[in-house]
mmCIF file with all atom_site columns, C-alpha atoms in Angstrom:
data_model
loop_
_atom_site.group_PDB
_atom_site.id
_atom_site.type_symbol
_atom_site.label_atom_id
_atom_site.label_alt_id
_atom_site.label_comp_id
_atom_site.label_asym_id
_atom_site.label_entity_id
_atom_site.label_seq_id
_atom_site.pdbx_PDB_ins_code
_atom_site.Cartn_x
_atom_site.Cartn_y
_atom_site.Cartn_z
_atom_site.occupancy
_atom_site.B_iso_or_equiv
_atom_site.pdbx_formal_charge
_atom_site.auth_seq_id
_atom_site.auth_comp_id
_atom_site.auth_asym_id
_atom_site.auth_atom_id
_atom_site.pdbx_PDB_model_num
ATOM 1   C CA . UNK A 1 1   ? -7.617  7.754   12.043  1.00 95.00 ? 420 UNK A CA 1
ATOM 2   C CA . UNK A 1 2   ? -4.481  10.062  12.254  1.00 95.00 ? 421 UNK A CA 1
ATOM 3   C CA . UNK A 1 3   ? -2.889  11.667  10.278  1.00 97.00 ? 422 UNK A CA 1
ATOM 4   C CA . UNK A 1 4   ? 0.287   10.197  9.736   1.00 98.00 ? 423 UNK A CA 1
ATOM 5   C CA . UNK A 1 5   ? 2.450   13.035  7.669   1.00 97.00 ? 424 UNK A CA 1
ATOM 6   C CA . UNK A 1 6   ? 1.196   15.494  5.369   1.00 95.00 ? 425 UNK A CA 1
ATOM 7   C CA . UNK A 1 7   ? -2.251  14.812  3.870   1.00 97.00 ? 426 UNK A CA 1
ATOM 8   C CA . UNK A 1 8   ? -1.732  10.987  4.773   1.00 98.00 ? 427 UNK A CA 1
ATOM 9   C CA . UNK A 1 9   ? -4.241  9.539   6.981   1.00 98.00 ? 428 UNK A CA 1
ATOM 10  C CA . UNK A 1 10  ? -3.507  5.937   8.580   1.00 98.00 ? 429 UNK A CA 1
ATOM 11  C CA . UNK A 1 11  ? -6.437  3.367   9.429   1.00 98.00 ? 430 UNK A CA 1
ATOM 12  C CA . UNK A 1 12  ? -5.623  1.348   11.754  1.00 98.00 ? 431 UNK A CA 1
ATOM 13  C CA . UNK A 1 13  ? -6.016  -2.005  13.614  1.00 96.00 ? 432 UNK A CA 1
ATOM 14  C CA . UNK A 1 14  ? -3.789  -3.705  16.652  1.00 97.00 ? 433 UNK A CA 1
ATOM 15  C CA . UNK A 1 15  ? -4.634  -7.131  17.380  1.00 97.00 ? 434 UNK A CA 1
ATOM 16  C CA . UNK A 1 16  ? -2.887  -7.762  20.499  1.00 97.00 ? 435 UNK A CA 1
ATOM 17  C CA . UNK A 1 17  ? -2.527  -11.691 20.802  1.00 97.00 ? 436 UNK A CA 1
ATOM 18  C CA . UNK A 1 18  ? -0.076  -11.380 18.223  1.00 97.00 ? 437 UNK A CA 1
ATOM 19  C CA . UNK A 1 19  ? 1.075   -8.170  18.732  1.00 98.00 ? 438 UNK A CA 1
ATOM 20  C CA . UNK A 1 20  ? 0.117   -6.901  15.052  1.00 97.00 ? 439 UNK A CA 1
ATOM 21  C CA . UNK A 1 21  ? -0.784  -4.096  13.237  1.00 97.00 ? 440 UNK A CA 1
ATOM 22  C CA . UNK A 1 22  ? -2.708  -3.812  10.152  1.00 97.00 ? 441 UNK A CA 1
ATOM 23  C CA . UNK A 1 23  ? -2.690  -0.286  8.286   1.00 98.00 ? 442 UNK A CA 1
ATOM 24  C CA . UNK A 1 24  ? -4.860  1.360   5.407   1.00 98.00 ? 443 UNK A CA 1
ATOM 25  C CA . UNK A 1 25  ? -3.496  5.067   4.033   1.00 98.00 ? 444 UNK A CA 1
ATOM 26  C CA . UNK A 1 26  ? -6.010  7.573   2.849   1.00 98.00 ? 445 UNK A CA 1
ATOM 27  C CA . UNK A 1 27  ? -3.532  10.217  0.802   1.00 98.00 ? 446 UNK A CA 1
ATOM 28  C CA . UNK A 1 28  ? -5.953  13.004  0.543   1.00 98.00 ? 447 UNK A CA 1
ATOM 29  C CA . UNK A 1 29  ? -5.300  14.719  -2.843  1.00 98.00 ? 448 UNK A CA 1
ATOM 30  C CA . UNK A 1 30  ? -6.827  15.518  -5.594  1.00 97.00 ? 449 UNK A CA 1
ATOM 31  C CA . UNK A 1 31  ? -7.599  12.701  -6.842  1.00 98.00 ? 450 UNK A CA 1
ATOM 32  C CA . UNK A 1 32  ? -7.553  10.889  -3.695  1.00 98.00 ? 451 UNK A CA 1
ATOM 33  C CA . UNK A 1 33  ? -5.938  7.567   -3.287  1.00 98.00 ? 452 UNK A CA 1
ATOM 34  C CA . UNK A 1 34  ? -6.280  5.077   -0.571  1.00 98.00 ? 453 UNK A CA 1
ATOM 35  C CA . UNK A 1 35  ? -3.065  2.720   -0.311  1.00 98.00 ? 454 UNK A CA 1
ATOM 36  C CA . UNK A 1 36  ? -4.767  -0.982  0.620   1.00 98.00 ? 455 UNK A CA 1
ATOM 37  C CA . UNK A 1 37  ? -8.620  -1.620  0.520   1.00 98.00 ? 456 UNK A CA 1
ATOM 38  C CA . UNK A 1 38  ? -7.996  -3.745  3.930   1.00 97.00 ? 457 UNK A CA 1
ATOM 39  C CA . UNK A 1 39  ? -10.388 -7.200  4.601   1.00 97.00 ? 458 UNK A CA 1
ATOM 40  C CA . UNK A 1 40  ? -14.313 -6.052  4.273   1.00 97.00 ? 459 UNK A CA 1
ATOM 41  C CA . UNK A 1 41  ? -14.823 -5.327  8.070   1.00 97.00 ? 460 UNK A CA 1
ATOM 42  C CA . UNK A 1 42  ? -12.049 -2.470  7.914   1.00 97.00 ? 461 UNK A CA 1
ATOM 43  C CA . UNK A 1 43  ? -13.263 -1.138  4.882   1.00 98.00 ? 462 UNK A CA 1
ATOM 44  C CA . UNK A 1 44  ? -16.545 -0.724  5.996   1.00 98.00 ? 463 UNK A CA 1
ATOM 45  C CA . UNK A 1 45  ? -15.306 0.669   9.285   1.00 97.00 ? 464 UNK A CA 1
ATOM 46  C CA . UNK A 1 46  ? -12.772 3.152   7.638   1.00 98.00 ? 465 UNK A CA 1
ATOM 47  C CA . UNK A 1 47  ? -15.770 4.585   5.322   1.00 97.00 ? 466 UNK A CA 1
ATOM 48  C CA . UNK A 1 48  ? -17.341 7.108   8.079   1.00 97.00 ? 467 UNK A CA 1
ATOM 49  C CA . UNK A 1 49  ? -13.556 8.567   8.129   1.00 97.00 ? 468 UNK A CA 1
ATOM 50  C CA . UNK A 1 50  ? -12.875 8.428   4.501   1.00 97.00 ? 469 UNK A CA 1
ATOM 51  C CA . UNK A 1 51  ? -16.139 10.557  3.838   1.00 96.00 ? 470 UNK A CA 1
ATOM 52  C CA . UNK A 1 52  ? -15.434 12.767  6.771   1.00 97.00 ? 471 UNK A CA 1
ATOM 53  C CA . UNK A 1 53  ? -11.597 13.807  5.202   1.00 97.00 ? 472 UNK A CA 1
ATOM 54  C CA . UNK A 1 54  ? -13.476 13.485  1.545   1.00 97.00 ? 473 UNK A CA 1
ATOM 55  C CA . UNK A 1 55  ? -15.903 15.544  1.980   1.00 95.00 ? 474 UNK A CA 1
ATOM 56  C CA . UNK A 1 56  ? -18.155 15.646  -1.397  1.00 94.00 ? 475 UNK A CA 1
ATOM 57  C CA . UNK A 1 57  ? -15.079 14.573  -3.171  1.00 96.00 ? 476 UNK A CA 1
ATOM 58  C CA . UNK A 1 58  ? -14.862 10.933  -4.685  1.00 97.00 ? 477 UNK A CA 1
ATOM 59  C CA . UNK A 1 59  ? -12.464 8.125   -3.554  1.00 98.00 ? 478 UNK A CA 1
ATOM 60  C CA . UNK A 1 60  ? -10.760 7.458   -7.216  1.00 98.00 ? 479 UNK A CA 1
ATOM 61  C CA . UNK A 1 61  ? -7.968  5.048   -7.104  1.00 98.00 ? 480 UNK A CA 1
ATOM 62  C CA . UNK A 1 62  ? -7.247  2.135   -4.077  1.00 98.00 ? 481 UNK A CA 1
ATOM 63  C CA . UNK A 1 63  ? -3.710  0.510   -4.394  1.00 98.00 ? 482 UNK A CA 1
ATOM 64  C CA . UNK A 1 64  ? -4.060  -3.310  -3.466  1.00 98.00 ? 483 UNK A CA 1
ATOM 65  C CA . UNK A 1 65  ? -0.368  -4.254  -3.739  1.00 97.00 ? 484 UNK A CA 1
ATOM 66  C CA . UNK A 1 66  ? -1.496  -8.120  -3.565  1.00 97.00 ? 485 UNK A CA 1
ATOM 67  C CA . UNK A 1 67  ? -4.080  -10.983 -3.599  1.00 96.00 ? 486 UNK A CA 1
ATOM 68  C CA . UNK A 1 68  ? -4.676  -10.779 0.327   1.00 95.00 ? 487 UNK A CA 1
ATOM 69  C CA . UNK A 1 69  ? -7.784  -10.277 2.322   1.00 95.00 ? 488 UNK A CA 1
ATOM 70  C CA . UNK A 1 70  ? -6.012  -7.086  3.975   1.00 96.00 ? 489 UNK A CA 1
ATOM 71  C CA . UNK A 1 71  ? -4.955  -5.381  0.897   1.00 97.00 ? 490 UNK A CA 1
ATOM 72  C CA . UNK A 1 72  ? -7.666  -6.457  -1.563  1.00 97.00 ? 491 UNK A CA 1
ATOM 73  C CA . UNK A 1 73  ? -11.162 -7.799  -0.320  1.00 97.00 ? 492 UNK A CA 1
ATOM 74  C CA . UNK A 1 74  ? -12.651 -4.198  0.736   1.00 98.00 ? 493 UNK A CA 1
ATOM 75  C CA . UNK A 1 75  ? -12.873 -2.849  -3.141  1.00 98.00 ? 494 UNK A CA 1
ATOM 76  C CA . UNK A 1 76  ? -15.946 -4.409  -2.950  1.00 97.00 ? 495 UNK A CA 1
ATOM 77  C CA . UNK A 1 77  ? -16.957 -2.519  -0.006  1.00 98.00 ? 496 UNK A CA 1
ATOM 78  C CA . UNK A 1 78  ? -15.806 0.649   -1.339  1.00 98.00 ? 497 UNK A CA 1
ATOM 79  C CA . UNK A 1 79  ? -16.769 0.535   -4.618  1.00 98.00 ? 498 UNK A CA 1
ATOM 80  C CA . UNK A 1 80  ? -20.681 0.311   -3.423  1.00 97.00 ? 499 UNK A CA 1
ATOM 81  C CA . UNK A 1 81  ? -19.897 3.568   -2.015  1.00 97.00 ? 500 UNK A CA 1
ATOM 82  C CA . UNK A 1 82  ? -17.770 5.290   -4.946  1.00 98.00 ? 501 UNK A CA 1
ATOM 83  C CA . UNK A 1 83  ? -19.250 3.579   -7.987  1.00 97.00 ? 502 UNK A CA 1
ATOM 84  C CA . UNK A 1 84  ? -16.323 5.372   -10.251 1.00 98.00 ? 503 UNK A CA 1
ATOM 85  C CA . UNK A 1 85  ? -13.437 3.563   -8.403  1.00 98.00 ? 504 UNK A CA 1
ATOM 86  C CA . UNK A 1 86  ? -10.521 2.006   -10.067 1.00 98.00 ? 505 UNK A CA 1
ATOM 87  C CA . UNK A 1 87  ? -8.587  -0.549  -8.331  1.00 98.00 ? 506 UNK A CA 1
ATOM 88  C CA . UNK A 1 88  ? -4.544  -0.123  -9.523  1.00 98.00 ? 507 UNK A CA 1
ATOM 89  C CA . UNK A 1 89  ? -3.038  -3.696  -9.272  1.00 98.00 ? 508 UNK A CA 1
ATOM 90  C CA . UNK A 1 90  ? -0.366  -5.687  -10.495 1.00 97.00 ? 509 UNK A CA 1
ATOM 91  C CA . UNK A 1 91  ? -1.361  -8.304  -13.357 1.00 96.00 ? 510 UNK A CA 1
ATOM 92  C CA . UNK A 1 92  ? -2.257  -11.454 -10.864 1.00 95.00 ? 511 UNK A CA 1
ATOM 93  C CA . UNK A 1 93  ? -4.613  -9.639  -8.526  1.00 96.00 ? 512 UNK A CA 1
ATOM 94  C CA . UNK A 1 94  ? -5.958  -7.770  -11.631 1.00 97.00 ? 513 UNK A CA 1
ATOM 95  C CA . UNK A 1 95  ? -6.710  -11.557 -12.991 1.00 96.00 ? 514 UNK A CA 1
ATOM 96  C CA . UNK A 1 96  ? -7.927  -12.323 -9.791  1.00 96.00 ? 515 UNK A CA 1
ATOM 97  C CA . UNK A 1 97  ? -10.180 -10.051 -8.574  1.00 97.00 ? 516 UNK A CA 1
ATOM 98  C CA . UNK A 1 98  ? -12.604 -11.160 -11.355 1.00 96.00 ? 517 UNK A CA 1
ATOM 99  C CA . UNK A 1 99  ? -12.859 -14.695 -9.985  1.00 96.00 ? 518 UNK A CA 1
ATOM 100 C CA . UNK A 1 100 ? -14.559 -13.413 -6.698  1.00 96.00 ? 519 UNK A CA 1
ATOM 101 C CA . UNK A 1 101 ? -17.310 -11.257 -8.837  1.00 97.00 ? 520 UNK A CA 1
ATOM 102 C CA . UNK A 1 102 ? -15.479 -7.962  -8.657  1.00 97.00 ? 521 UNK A CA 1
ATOM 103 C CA . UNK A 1 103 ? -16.546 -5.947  -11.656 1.00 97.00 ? 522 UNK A CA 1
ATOM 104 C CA . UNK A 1 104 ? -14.943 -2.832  -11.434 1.00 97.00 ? 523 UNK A CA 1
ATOM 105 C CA . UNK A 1 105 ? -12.201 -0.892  -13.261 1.00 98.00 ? 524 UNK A CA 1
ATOM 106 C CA . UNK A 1 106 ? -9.300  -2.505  -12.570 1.00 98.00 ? 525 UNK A CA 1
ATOM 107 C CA . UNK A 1 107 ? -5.509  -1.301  -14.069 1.00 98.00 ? 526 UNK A CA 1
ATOM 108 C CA . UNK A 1 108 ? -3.183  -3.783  -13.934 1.00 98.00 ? 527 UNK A CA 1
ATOM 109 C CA . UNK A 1 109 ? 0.642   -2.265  -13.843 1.00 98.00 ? 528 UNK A CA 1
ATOM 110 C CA . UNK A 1 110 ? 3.996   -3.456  -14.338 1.00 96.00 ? 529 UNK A CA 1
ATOM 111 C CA . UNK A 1 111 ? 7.490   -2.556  -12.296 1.00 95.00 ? 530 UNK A CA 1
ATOM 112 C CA . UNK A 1 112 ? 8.624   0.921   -13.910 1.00 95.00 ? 531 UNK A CA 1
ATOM 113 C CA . UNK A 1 113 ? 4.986   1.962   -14.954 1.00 97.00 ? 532 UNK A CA 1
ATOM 114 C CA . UNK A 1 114 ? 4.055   5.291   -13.955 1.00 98.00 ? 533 UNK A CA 1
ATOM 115 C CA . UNK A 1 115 ? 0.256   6.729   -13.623 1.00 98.00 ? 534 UNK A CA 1
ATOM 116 C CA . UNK A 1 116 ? 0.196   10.727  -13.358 1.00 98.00 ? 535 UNK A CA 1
ATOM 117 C CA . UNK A 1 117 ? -3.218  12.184  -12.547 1.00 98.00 ? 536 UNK A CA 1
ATOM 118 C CA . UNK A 1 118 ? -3.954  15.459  -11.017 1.00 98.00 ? 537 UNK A CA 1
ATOM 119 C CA . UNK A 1 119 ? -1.323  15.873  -7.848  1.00 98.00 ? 538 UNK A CA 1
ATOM 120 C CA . UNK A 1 120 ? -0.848  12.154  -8.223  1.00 98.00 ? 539 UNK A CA 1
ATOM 121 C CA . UNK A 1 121 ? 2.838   11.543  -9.923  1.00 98.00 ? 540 UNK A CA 1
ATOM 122 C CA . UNK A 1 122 ? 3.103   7.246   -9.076  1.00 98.00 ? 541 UNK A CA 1
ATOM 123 C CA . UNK A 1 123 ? 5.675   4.573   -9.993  1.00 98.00 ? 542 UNK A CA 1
ATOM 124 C CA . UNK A 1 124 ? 5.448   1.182   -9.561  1.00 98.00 ? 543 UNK A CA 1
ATOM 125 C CA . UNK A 1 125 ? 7.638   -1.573  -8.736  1.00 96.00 ? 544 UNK A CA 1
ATOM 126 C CA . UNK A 1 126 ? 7.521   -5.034  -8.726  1.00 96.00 ? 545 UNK A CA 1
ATOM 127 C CA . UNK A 1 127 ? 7.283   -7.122  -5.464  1.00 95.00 ? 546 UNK A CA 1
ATOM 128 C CA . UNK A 1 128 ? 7.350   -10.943 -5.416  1.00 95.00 ? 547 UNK A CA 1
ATOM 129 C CA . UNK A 1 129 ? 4.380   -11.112 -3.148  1.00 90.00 ? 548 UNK A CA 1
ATOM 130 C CA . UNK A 1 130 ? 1.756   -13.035 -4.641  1.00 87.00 ? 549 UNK A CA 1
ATOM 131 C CA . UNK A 1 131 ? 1.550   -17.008 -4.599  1.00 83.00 ? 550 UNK A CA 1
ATOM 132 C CA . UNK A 1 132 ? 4.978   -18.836 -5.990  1.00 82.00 ? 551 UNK A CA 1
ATOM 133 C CA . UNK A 1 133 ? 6.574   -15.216 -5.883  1.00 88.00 ? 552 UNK A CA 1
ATOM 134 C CA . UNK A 1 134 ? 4.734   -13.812 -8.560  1.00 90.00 ? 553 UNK A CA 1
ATOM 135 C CA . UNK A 1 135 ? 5.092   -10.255 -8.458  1.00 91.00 ? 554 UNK A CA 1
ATOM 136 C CA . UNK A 1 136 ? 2.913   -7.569  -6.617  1.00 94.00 ? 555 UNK A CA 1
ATOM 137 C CA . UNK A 1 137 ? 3.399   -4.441  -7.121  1.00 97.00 ? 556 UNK A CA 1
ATOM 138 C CA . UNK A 1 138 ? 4.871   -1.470  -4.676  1.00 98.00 ? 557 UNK A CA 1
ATOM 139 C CA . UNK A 1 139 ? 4.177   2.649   -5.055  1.00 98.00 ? 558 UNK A CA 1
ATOM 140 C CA . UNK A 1 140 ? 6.109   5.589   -5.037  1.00 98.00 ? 559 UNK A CA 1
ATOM 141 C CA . UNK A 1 141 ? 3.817   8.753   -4.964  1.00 98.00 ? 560 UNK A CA 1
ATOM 142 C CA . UNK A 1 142 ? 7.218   11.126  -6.260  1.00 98.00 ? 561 UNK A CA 1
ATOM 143 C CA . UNK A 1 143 ? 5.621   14.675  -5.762  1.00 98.00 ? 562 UNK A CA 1
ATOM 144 C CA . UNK A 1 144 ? 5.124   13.890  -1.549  1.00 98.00 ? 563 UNK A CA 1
ATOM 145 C CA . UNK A 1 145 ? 7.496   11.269  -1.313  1.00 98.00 ? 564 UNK A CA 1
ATOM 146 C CA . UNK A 1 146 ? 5.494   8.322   0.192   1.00 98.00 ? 565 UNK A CA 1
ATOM 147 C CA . UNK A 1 147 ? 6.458   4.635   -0.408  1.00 98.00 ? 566 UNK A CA 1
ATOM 148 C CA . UNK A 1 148 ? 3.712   2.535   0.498   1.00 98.00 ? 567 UNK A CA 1
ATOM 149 C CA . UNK A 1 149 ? 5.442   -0.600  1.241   1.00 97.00 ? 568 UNK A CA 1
ATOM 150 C CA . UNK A 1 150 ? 2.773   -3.462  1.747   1.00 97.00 ? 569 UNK A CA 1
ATOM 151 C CA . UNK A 1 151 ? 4.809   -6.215  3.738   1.00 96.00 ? 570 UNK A CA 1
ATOM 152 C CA . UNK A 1 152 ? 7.890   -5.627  2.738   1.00 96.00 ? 571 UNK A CA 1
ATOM 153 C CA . UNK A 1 153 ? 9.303   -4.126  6.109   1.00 96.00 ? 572 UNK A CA 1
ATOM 154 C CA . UNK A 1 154 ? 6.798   -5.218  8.632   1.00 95.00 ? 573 UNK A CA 1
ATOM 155 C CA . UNK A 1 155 ? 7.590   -5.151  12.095  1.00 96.00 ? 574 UNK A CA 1
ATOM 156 C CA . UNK A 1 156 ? 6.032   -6.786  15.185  1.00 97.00 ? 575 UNK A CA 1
ATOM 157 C CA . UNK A 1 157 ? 3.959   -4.230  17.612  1.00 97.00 ? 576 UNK A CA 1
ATOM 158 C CA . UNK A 1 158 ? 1.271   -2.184  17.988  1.00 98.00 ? 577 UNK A CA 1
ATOM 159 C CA . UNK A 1 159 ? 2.251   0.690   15.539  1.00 97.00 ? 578 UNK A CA 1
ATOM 160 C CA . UNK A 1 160 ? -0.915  2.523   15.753  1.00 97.00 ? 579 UNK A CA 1
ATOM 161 C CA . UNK A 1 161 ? 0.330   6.413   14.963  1.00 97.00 ? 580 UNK A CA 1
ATOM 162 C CA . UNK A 1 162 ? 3.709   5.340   15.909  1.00 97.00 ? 581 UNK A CA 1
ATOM 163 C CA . UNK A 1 163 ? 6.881   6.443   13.328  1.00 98.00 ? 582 UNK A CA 1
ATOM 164 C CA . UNK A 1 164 ? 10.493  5.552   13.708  1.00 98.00 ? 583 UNK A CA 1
ATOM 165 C CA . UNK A 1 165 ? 13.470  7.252   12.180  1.00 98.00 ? 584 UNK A CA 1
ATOM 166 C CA . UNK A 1 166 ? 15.782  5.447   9.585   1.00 98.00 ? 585 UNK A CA 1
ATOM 167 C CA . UNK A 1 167 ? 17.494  5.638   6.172   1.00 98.00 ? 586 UNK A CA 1
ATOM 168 C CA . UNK A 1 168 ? 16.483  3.707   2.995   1.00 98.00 ? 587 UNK A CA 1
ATOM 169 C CA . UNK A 1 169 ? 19.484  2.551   2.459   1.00 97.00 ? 588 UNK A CA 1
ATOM 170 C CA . UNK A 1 170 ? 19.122  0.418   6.259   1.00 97.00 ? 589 UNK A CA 1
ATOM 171 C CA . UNK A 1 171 ? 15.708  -0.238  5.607   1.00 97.00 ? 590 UNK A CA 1
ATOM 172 C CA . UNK A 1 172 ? 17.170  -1.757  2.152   1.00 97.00 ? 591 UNK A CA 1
ATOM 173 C CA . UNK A 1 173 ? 19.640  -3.837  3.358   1.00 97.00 ? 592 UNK A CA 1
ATOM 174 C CA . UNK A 1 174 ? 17.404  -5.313  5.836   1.00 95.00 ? 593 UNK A CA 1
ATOM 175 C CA . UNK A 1 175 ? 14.933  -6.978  3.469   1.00 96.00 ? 594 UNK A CA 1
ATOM 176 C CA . UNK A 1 176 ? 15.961  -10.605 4.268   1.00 94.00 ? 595 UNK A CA 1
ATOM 177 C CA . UNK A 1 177 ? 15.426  -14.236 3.055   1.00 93.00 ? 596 UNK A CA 1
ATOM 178 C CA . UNK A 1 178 ? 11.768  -13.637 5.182   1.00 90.00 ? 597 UNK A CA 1
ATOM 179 C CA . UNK A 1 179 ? 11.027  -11.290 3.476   1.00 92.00 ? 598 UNK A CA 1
ATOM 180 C CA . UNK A 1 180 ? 11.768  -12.563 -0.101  1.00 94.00 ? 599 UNK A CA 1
ATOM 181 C CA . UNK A 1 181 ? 13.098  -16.242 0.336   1.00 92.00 ? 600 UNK A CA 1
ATOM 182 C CA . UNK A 1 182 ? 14.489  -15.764 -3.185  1.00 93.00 ? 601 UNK A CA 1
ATOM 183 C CA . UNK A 1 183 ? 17.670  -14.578 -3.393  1.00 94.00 ? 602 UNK A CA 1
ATOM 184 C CA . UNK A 1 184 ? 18.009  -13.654 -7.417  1.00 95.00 ? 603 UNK A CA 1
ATOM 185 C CA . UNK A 1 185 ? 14.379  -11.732 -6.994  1.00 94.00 ? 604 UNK A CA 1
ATOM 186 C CA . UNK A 1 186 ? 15.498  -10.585 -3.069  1.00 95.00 ? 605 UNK A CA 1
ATOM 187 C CA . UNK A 1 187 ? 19.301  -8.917  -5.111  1.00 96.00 ? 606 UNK A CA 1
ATOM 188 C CA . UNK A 1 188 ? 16.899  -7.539  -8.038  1.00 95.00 ? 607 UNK A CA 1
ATOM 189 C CA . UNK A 1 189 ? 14.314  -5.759  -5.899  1.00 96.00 ? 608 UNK A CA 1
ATOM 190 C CA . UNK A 1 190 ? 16.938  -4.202  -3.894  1.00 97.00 ? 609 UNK A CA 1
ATOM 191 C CA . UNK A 1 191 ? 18.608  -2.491  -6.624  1.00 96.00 ? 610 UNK A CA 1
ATOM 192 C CA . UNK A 1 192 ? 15.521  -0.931  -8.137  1.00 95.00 ? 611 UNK A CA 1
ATOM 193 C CA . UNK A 1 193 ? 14.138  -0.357  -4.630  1.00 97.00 ? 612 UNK A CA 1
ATOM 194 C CA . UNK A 1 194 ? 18.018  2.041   -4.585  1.00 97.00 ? 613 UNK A CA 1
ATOM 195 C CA . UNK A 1 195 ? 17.001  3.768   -7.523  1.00 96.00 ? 614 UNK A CA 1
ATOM 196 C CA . UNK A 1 196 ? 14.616  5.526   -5.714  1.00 97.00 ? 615 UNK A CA 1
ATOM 197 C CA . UNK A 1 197 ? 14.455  8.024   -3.224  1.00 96.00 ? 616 UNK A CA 1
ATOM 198 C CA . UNK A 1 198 ? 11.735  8.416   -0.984  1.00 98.00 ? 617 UNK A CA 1
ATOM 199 C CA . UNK A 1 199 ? 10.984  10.537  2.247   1.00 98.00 ? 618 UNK A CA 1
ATOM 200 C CA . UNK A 1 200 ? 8.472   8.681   4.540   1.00 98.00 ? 619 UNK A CA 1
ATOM 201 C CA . UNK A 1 201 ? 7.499   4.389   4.345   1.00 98.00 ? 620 UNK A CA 1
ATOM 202 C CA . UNK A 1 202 ? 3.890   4.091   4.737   1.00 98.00 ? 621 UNK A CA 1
ATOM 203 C CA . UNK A 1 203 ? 4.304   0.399   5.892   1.00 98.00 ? 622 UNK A CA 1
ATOM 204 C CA . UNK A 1 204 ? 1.568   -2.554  5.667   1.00 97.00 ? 623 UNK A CA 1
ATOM 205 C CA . UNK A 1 205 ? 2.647   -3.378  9.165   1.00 97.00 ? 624 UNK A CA 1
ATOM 206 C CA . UNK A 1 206 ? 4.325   -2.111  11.830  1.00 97.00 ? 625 UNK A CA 1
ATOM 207 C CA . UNK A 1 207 ? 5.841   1.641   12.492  1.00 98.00 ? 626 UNK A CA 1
ATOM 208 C CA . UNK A 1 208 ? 5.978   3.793   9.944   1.00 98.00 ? 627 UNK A CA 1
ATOM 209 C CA . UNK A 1 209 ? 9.630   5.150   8.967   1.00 98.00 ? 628 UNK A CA 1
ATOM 210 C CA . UNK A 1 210 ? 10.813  8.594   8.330   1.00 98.00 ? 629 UNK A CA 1
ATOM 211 C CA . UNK A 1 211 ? 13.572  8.985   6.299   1.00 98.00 ? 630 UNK A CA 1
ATOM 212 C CA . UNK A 1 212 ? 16.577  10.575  6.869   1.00 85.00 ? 631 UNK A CA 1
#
């Protein structure tokens, strides 16, 4: 666990045959929200941190940004451990999660929703992520500034606690036919990703980016 920029604690695992990193984001205010639930095995070894920044206040919302094993199987995991938690989704992973037995709250969003809760001031955007490009979904917490970017700028290396300085508009352009193999969706999602204006990626994968 470190704590990655203000209030934002990374989870962490480097898996070094393929030179990969896998991240989870605790953003500890109030309510708390932890950005990917991570497979079952990380969520159950993030908990003993999560409680330990907690303290006697609840996990409320986890982000799962798509139908993978790394962003969405440990709601289960967590929700035996906050009963009260509600998974925010887009609307395939919020069909989805069902299917495997998952009955907890679950609030699907669209690209251009908003949720405001406490400190928590999010927008969402869509992502064409899921299976035959269906759209994901991507967060903007406004009031700090985070984008938590799921896969969307992943890097190769072991990115444990490591940042790297760019601008959005770089990190932007970059986003390639690898990324998003479709070029109308690829041209749409970088124009709305434009419209915003964030300060730090919290990335899926990789280094984190600070934004200059």
């Amino acid at each position: 666990m470190k704590e990655i920029a203000k209030n934002l604690y990374q989870f962490s695992v480097y898996i070094p045959p393929i030179n990969f990193t896998i991240h989870q984001y605790l953003l500890n205010t109030d309510p708390a929200i932890l950005f990917a639930a991570g497979t079952v095995q990380q969520a159950e070894a993030i908990l003993p941190d999560l409680k330990k920044v907690l303290g006697d206040k609840p996990l409320k919302y986890v982000f799962v940004s798509h139908m993978e094993s790394d962003e969405a199987a440990g709601v289960f995991v967590l929700r035996k451990e906050y009963p009260d938690l509600q998974v925010i989704s887009g609307e395939l992973t919020a069909r989805e999660l069902p299917g495997y037995g998952y009955t907890g709250k679950v609030l699907p969003k669209k690209g251009g929703a908003e949720l405001k809760d406490g400190e928590l001031d999010l927008t969402f955007m869509d992502y064409p992520a899921e299976v035959h490009l269906q759209d994901g979904l991507l967060c903007l917490e406004r009031n700090s500034g985070i984008f938590y970017s799921a896969d969307l700028f992943l890097r190769w290396g072991n990115g444990v606690g490591e940042t790297m300085d760019s601008t959005w508009k770089d990190e932007i352009s970059a986003i390639n036919e690898e990324r998003v193999p479709n070029e109308q969706m690829r041209s749409s999602l970088q124009k709305n990703l434009m419209a915003l204006d964030p300060k730090f990626i919290a990335v899926g994968h990789g280094y984190c980016v600070n934004l200059g």
